[in-house]
Amino acid sequence: MPGLRDLGEVETLRRLAAARRAPPGTVVDAGDDAAVLRIRPDHELVATTDTQVEGRHFLPEWLDAVRIGARLATANLSDLAAMRATPRWALVSLGVRPEHDVAALIELQRGLAVELARHGAGIVGGNLTAVEGAEWYGLTLLGEVARGAAWTRHGARPGDLLLVSGHPGRAGAGARVAQRLGESARAPEWRALLEAWLEPAARAALALALGEGVTAAIDLSDGLAGDLMRLLEASGVGALLDEAAFPADPELTRAAQALGVDARSLVLGPSDDYELLLAIDPAAREATLAAARGAGVSLTAIGTLTDVPGTLELREAGGGVRAIEASGYDPFAGPA
Ligand SMILES: [Mg+2]
């Protein structure tokens, strides 16, 4: 198929629009100046946005167009999951080079739309911009939550339990293994880590399956220690993590050996896993774990919140307690 330079913006947008279907609640679809959307009575609108930049958030040699689209959907779905919102409508903004193949762009949109549709959401509009350098793909996702029912980062209290879904650290480990081993990282032994990095799934179903008792929530887009620190600061509490309680993860242990690093640094360090980190009332422990089992997602209690604001401590397997540094990913940090 021709590139954007050949087809032009209007025809490309027409083909992109023709390749998708408006989700429920769309009163006026793309094709007008703006979409008109109807939210349910007694609900609040929840909005988030995220952009993936070529060479920074994804490496084209590791991801095809469908997966790039799916990953962009996941980053946004995960933010809505962390707010307990049901995803509904998405707006796509793409900065693409004029030679970009239109068929590949439609594939990217397909990856995006399929992942959104799995959670009941869809695309209602978008925008195309020509760029010369790195391409970027942005998504704005709107969702709904019953009035007053949204989770935030700031409701956690001392004594609450800290729970995390899945296996934090795998995505970051997958990225590092790929960086270190190159093509050899495509071997079956690294598949679980590469999938965590390249094809993460948002915990949207888990968020909607949980009942009352969650006091604060955040999704892991930067890394367990870094994102936990944000929740602690927002809530004005501290945390004591229990290393012995962490989910056992032979995949991470193997990666740590191959990379010559401490497995603990992989669990706590930079990693965009899109797992959920929850603070819950201890009284809700059994009901929360049962709901997670019902949703088919592993959820593990990894620590307790303390009354020492902003401090993050780890009880090591040997019994000693030490402070840990919150090292998340900061795109603006780097050599001065
Ligand atoms: Mg987030």
Tab-separated table of C-alpha atoms and ligand atoms in Angstrom:
chain	number	residue	atom	x	y	z
A	1	MET	CA	0.000	0.000	0.000
A	2	PRO	CA	1.211	3.563	-0.625
A	3	GLY	CA	2.595	5.888	1.999
A	4	LEU	CA	0.942	8.949	3.492
A	5	ARG	CA	2.764	11.205	1.049
A	6	ASP	CA	0.953	9.472	-1.822
A	7	LEU	CA	-2.491	9.180	-0.254
A	8	GLY	CA	-2.590	12.446	1.686
A	9	GLU	CA	-4.021	13.192	5.112
A	10	VAL	CA	-7.719	13.241	4.246
A	11	GLU	CA	-7.718	9.896	2.428
A	12	THR	CA	-5.547	8.274	5.118
A	13	LEU	CA	-7.904	9.462	7.857
A	14	ARG	CA	-10.858	8.187	5.823
A	15	ARG	CA	-9.264	4.732	5.532
A	16	LEU	CA	-8.380	4.662	9.236
A	17	ALA	CA	-11.968	5.600	10.148
A	18	ALA	CA	-13.386	2.982	7.764
A	19	ALA	CA	-11.288	0.282	9.475
A	20	ARG	CA	-12.896	0.754	12.893
A	21	ARG	CA	-16.301	0.811	14.554
A	22	ALA	CA	-17.648	3.313	17.043
A	23	PRO	CA	-17.968	1.943	20.587
A	24	PRO	CA	-21.248	2.061	22.564
A	25	GLY	CA	-22.168	5.477	23.919
A	26	THR	CA	-20.926	7.319	20.830
A	27	VAL	CA	-23.567	9.860	19.763
A	28	VAL	CA	-21.494	11.529	17.008
A	29	ASP	CA	-18.530	9.549	15.643
A	30	ALA	CA	-15.290	10.704	14.014
A	31	GLY	CA	-15.912	12.611	10.781
A	32	ASP	CA	-17.378	15.665	12.439
A	33	ASP	CA	-15.333	18.335	14.216
A	34	ALA	CA	-15.509	16.420	17.480
A	35	ALA	CA	-17.059	13.264	18.869
A	36	VAL	CA	-20.136	13.440	21.093
A	37	LEU	CA	-20.213	10.869	23.895
A	38	ARG	CA	-22.885	9.944	26.399
A	39	ILE	CA	-21.795	8.927	29.879
A	40	ARG	CA	-24.079	6.880	32.088
A	41	PRO	CA	-26.137	8.652	34.756
A	42	ASP	CA	-24.505	8.865	38.186
A	43	HIS	CA	-21.040	8.268	36.727
A	44	GLU	CA	-17.941	10.425	36.501
A	45	LEU	CA	-15.618	10.791	33.538
A	46	VAL	CA	-12.024	9.578	34.039
A	47	ALA	CA	-9.401	10.754	31.530
A	48	THR	CA	-5.798	9.768	30.858
A	49	THR	CA	-3.251	10.136	28.062
A	50	ASP	CA	0.029	8.502	27.107
A	51	THR	CA	2.446	8.756	24.191
A	52	GLN	CA	4.877	6.182	22.861
A	53	VAL	CA	7.942	7.604	21.116
A	54	GLU	CA	9.956	5.593	18.621
A	55	GLY	CA	13.375	4.632	19.973
A	56	ARG	CA	12.423	5.643	23.517
A	57	HIS	CA	9.305	3.688	24.479
A	58	PHE	CA	9.561	1.049	21.796
A	59	LEU	CA	12.219	-0.291	19.474
A	60	PRO	CA	10.828	-1.025	15.972
A	61	GLU	CA	13.152	-4.043	15.617
A	62	TRP	CA	11.377	-5.708	18.561
A	63	LEU	CA	7.762	-4.715	17.900
A	64	ASP	CA	5.520	-4.918	14.861
A	65	ALA	CA	2.784	-2.363	14.202
A	66	VAL	CA	-0.006	-4.410	15.839
A	67	ARG	CA	1.975	-4.808	19.052
A	68	ILE	CA	2.950	-1.131	19.144
A	69	GLY	CA	-0.748	-0.283	18.989
A	70	ALA	CA	-1.644	-2.856	21.652
A	71	ARG	CA	1.079	-1.567	23.957
A	72	LEU	CA	-0.184	2.000	23.603
A	73	ALA	CA	-3.680	0.807	24.528
A	74	THR	CA	-2.319	-1.075	27.551
A	75	ALA	CA	-0.446	1.930	28.937
A	76	ASN	CA	-3.707	3.909	28.985
A	77	LEU	CA	-5.976	1.036	30.057
A	78	SER	CA	-3.649	0.464	32.993
A	79	ASP	CA	-4.042	4.057	34.187
A	80	LEU	CA	-7.827	3.731	34.108
A	81	ALA	CA	-7.597	0.369	35.925
A	82	ALA	CA	-5.631	2.118	38.683
A	83	MET	CA	-8.595	4.497	39.070
A	84	ARG	CA	-11.162	1.658	38.957
A	85	ALA	CA	-12.679	3.153	35.804
A	86	THR	CA	-14.372	1.293	32.977
A	87	PRO	CA	-12.644	2.283	29.688
A	88	ARG	CA	-15.000	3.681	27.031
A	89	TRP	CA	-13.667	6.047	24.353
A	90	ALA	CA	-10.246	6.777	22.867
A	91	LEU	CA	-8.756	9.561	20.728
A	92	VAL	CA	-5.602	8.738	18.775
A	93	SER	CA	-2.953	11.267	17.794
A	94	LEU	CA	-0.193	10.070	15.468
A	95	GLY	CA	3.011	11.839	14.456
A	96	VAL	CA	4.222	9.905	11.403
A	97	ARG	CA	6.770	10.353	8.629
A	98	PRO	CA	5.355	10.997	5.130
A	99	GLU	CA	6.774	7.710	3.822
A	100	HIS	CA	4.972	5.657	6.517
A	101	ASP	CA	3.032	2.888	4.791
A	102	VAL	CA	-0.719	3.447	5.239
A	103	ALA	CA	-1.366	-0.306	5.571
A	104	ALA	CA	1.107	-0.420	8.476
A	105	LEU	CA	-0.704	2.502	10.090
A	106	ILE	CA	-4.018	0.657	9.769
A	107	GLU	CA	-2.327	-2.360	11.413
A	108	LEU	CA	-1.194	-0.180	14.294
A	109	GLN	CA	-4.748	1.079	14.701
A	110	ARG	CA	-5.979	-2.533	14.593
A	111	GLY	CA	-3.657	-3.529	17.447
A	112	LEU	CA	-4.898	-0.536	19.386
A	113	ALA	CA	-8.572	-1.167	18.641
A	114	VAL	CA	-8.444	-4.900	19.418
A	115	GLU	CA	-6.843	-4.291	22.809
A	116	LEU	CA	-9.342	-1.521	23.609
A	117	ALA	CA	-12.271	-3.684	22.475
A	118	ARG	CA	-11.200	-6.488	24.842
A	119	HIS	CA	-12.114	-4.058	27.606
A	120	GLY	CA	-15.229	-2.637	25.950
A	121	ALA	CA	-13.636	0.574	24.625
A	122	GLY	CA	-13.075	1.938	21.116
A	123	ILE	CA	-11.669	4.796	19.038
A	124	VAL	CA	-13.927	7.796	18.363
A	125	GLY	CA	-11.527	10.165	16.652
A	126	GLY	CA	-7.978	11.173	16.017
A	127	ASN	CA	-5.435	13.347	14.378
A	128	LEU	CA	-2.488	12.895	12.021
A	129	THR	CA	0.648	15.044	12.061
A	130	ALA	CA	3.666	14.812	9.742
A	131	VAL	CA	7.044	14.487	11.479
A	132	GLU	CA	10.600	14.316	10.139
A	133	GLY	CA	12.406	12.505	12.971
A	134	ALA	CA	11.195	9.917	15.495
A	135	GLU	CA	7.551	8.983	15.187
A	136	TRP	CA	5.187	9.187	18.165
A	137	TYR	CA	1.798	7.680	18.854
A	138	GLY	CA	-0.469	9.234	21.456
A	139	LEU	CA	-3.711	8.005	22.946
A	140	THR	CA	-6.232	9.776	25.151
A	141	LEU	CA	-8.556	7.339	26.886
A	142	LEU	CA	-11.817	8.252	28.597
A	143	GLY	CA	-13.600	5.983	31.040
A	144	GLU	CA	-16.389	6.040	33.575
A	145	VAL	CA	-16.648	5.266	37.244
A	146	ALA	CA	-19.671	5.346	39.551
A	147	ARG	CA	-19.833	8.706	41.308
A	148	GLY	CA	-17.385	8.842	44.212
A	149	ALA	CA	-16.057	5.304	43.614
A	150	ALA	CA	-12.731	6.133	41.903
A	151	TRP	CA	-9.542	4.920	43.575
A	152	THR	CA	-6.748	7.432	44.045
A	153	ARG	CA	-3.166	7.346	45.300
A	154	HIS	CA	-3.955	9.294	48.438
A	155	GLY	CA	-6.280	7.186	50.603
A	156	ALA	CA	-3.831	4.685	52.134
A	157	ARG	CA	-3.481	4.537	55.937
A	158	PRO	CA	-0.875	3.077	58.313
A	159	GLY	CA	-1.687	-0.584	58.904
A	160	ASP	CA	-3.133	-1.122	55.430
A	161	LEU	CA	-1.774	-4.054	53.460
A	162	LEU	CA	0.122	-3.595	50.227
A	163	LEU	CA	-0.760	-5.958	47.378
A	164	VAL	CA	0.702	-6.298	43.899
A	165	SER	CA	-0.604	-8.218	40.893
A	166	GLY	CA	1.485	-10.478	38.675
A	167	HIS	CA	5.280	-10.485	38.666
A	168	PRO	CA	6.725	-6.982	38.955
A	169	GLY	CA	10.101	-6.468	37.331
A	170	ARG	CA	9.617	-8.804	34.394
A	171	ALA	CA	9.154	-6.103	31.763
A	172	GLY	CA	12.308	-4.251	32.783
A	173	ALA	CA	14.228	-7.531	32.940
A	174	GLY	CA	12.980	-8.433	29.446
A	175	ALA	CA	14.176	-5.092	28.088
A	176	ARG	CA	17.597	-5.524	29.680
A	177	VAL	CA	17.954	-9.108	28.487
A	178	ALA	CA	17.083	-8.004	24.932
A	179	GLN	CA	19.572	-5.154	25.150
A	180	ARG	CA	22.318	-7.437	26.479
A	181	LEU	CA	21.763	-10.564	24.388
A	182	GLY	CA	20.403	-9.078	21.166
A	183	GLU	CA	18.927	-11.717	18.851
A	184	SER	CA	19.742	-14.524	21.356
A	185	ALA	CA	17.061	-13.047	23.623
A	186	ARG	CA	14.490	-14.501	21.224
A	187	ALA	CA	15.293	-17.991	22.616
A	188	PRO	CA	12.375	-19.780	24.358
A	189	GLU	CA	13.997	-19.462	27.788
A	190	TRP	CA	13.458	-15.673	27.681
A	191	ARG	CA	9.952	-15.759	26.229
A	192	ALA	CA	8.088	-14.944	29.463
A	193	LEU	CA	10.259	-11.885	30.108
A	194	LEU	CA	10.115	-10.675	26.505
A	195	GLU	CA	6.324	-11.012	26.524
A	196	ALA	CA	6.111	-9.019	29.739
A	197	TRP	CA	8.113	-6.267	28.046
A	198	LEU	CA	6.610	-6.363	24.549
A	199	GLU	CA	3.033	-7.535	25.149
A	200	PRO	CA	1.969	-6.356	28.600
A	201	ALA	CA	-1.708	-6.600	29.535
A	202	ALA	CA	-3.510	-4.050	31.695
A	203	ARG	CA	-5.202	-5.323	34.861
A	204	ALA	CA	-8.513	-3.741	33.902
A	205	ALA	CA	-10.567	-6.875	34.650
A	206	LEU	CA	-8.960	-7.244	38.076
A	207	ALA	CA	-9.725	-3.627	38.972
A	208	LEU	CA	-13.387	-4.054	38.098
A	209	ALA	CA	-13.627	-7.404	39.932
A	210	LEU	CA	-12.459	-6.068	43.293
A	211	GLY	CA	-14.982	-5.013	45.886
A	212	GLU	CA	-14.697	-2.410	48.630
A	213	GLY	CA	-11.647	-2.154	50.860
A	214	VAL	CA	-9.089	-0.720	48.445
A	215	THR	CA	-7.825	2.510	50.047
A	216	ALA	CA	-5.312	3.593	47.369
A	217	ALA	CA	-4.040	2.333	44.031
A	218	ILE	CA	-1.415	3.022	41.365
A	219	ASP	CA	-0.340	1.123	38.274
A	220	LEU	CA	3.273	0.090	37.770
A	221	SER	CA	4.443	2.008	34.727
A	222	ASP	CA	7.885	3.003	36.031
A	223	GLY	CA	8.862	0.309	38.552
A	224	LEU	CA	7.702	-1.083	41.909
A	225	ALA	CA	9.854	1.073	44.207
A	226	GLY	CA	9.342	4.275	42.199
A	227	ASP	CA	5.589	3.920	41.805
A	228	LEU	CA	5.158	2.779	45.417
A	229	MET	CA	6.991	5.916	46.545
A	230	ARG	CA	4.454	8.040	44.644
A	231	LEU	CA	1.593	6.305	46.461
A	232	LEU	CA	3.358	6.729	49.824
A	233	GLU	CA	3.963	10.424	49.228
A	234	ALA	CA	0.381	11.019	48.075
A	235	SER	CA	-1.021	9.192	51.122
A	236	GLY	CA	1.487	10.537	53.649
A	237	VAL	CA	2.491	7.057	54.816
A	238	GLY	CA	5.541	4.767	54.653
A	239	ALA	CA	5.895	1.100	53.726
A	240	LEU	CA	7.652	-1.953	55.064
A	241	LEU	CA	8.042	-4.578	52.344
A	242	ASP	CA	8.541	-8.224	53.273
A	243	GLU	CA	10.999	-9.816	50.878
A	244	ALA	CA	9.989	-13.345	51.881
A	245	ALA	CA	6.425	-12.577	50.773
A	246	PHE	CA	7.373	-11.448	47.236
A	247	PRO	CA	6.024	-13.701	44.490
A	248	ALA	CA	8.684	-16.317	43.690
A	249	ASP	CA	9.898	-15.737	40.155
A	250	PRO	CA	12.424	-18.146	38.625
A	251	GLU	CA	12.334	-16.089	35.397
A	252	LEU	CA	13.722	-13.057	37.209
A	253	THR	CA	16.278	-15.148	39.073
A	254	ARG	CA	17.592	-16.478	35.762
A	255	ALA	CA	17.676	-12.989	34.245
A	256	ALA	CA	19.551	-11.645	37.256
A	257	GLN	CA	22.196	-14.333	36.787
A	258	ALA	CA	22.543	-13.615	33.060
A	259	LEU	CA	22.756	-9.880	33.668
A	260	GLY	CA	25.048	-10.159	36.685
A	261	VAL	CA	22.703	-8.150	38.904
A	262	ASP	CA	20.768	-8.699	42.120
A	263	ALA	CA	17.293	-10.190	41.449
A	264	ARG	CA	15.904	-7.790	44.046
A	265	SER	CA	17.006	-4.809	41.934
A	266	LEU	CA	15.000	-6.243	39.031
A	267	VAL	CA	11.860	-6.623	41.175
A	268	LEU	CA	12.091	-3.113	42.632
A	269	GLY	CA	13.797	-1.181	39.830
A	270	PRO	CA	12.673	0.449	36.571
A	271	SER	CA	10.083	-1.685	34.766
A	272	ASP	CA	6.833	-0.899	32.932
A	273	ASP	CA	4.848	-3.954	33.987
A	274	TYR	CA	1.389	-2.348	34.030
A	275	GLU	CA	0.569	-4.364	37.132
A	276	LEU	CA	-1.598	-2.894	39.900
A	277	LEU	CA	-0.279	-1.912	43.299
A	278	LEU	CA	-3.052	-1.659	45.894
A	279	ALA	CA	-3.327	-0.583	49.487
A	280	ILE	CA	-6.221	-2.342	51.216
A	281	ASP	CA	-7.928	-2.368	54.583
A	282	PRO	CA	-6.626	-5.535	56.327
A	283	ALA	CA	-10.252	-6.560	56.964
A	284	ALA	CA	-10.736	-6.838	53.177
A	285	ARG	CA	-7.777	-9.182	52.659
A	286	GLU	CA	-9.618	-12.460	52.111
A	287	ALA	CA	-12.365	-10.950	49.949
A	288	THR	CA	-9.781	-9.115	47.816
A	289	LEU	CA	-7.649	-12.220	47.265
A	290	ALA	CA	-10.743	-14.277	46.448
A	291	ALA	CA	-11.899	-11.693	43.891
A	292	ALA	CA	-8.458	-11.761	42.252
A	293	ARG	CA	-8.558	-15.559	42.054
A	294	GLY	CA	-11.985	-15.258	40.470
A	295	ALA	CA	-10.510	-12.879	37.869
A	296	GLY	CA	-7.653	-15.327	37.218
A	297	VAL	CA	-4.963	-12.862	38.328
A	298	SER	CA	-2.299	-13.522	40.938
A	299	LEU	CA	-2.329	-10.930	43.710
A	300	THR	CA	0.253	-11.039	46.487
A	301	ALA	CA	0.469	-9.225	49.823
A	302	ILE	CA	4.028	-7.866	49.906
A	303	GLY	CA	4.055	-5.548	52.888
A	304	THR	CA	2.369	-3.155	55.268
A	305	LEU	CA	1.981	0.600	55.363
A	306	THR	CA	3.583	2.464	58.250
A	307	ASP	CA	3.143	5.860	59.891
A	308	VAL	CA	6.586	7.146	58.820
A	309	PRO	CA	5.725	9.281	55.770
A	310	GLY	CA	7.691	8.721	52.581
A	311	THR	CA	9.987	5.998	53.914
A	312	LEU	CA	10.383	2.704	52.102
A	313	GLU	CA	11.942	-0.170	54.006
A	314	LEU	CA	12.553	-3.802	53.188
A	315	ARG	CA	12.599	-6.690	55.655
A	316	GLU	CA	15.166	-8.943	54.035
A	317	ALA	CA	14.768	-12.701	53.872
A	318	GLY	CA	17.410	-12.918	56.650
A	319	GLY	CA	15.287	-10.761	58.982
A	320	GLY	CA	17.211	-7.475	58.839
A	321	VAL	CA	15.429	-4.259	57.861
A	322	ARG	CA	16.985	-1.672	55.569
A	323	ALA	CA	15.888	1.443	53.739
A	324	ILE	CA	15.628	1.170	49.977
A	325	GLU	CA	16.016	3.779	47.301
A	326	ALA	CA	13.044	4.414	45.046
A	327	SER	CA	14.539	4.163	41.592
A	328	GLY	CA	11.889	4.653	38.922
A	329	TYR	CA	12.223	5.714	35.345
A	330	ASP	CA	12.464	9.470	34.864
A	331	PRO	CA	12.657	10.422	31.190
A	332	PHE	CA	14.020	13.850	32.057
A	333	ALA	CA	16.736	12.594	34.383
A	334	GLY	CA	20.179	11.901	33.005
A	335	PRO	CA	23.700	13.272	32.762
A	336	ALA	CA	23.738	17.044	33.251
B	1	MG	MG	-0.305	5.411	36.177
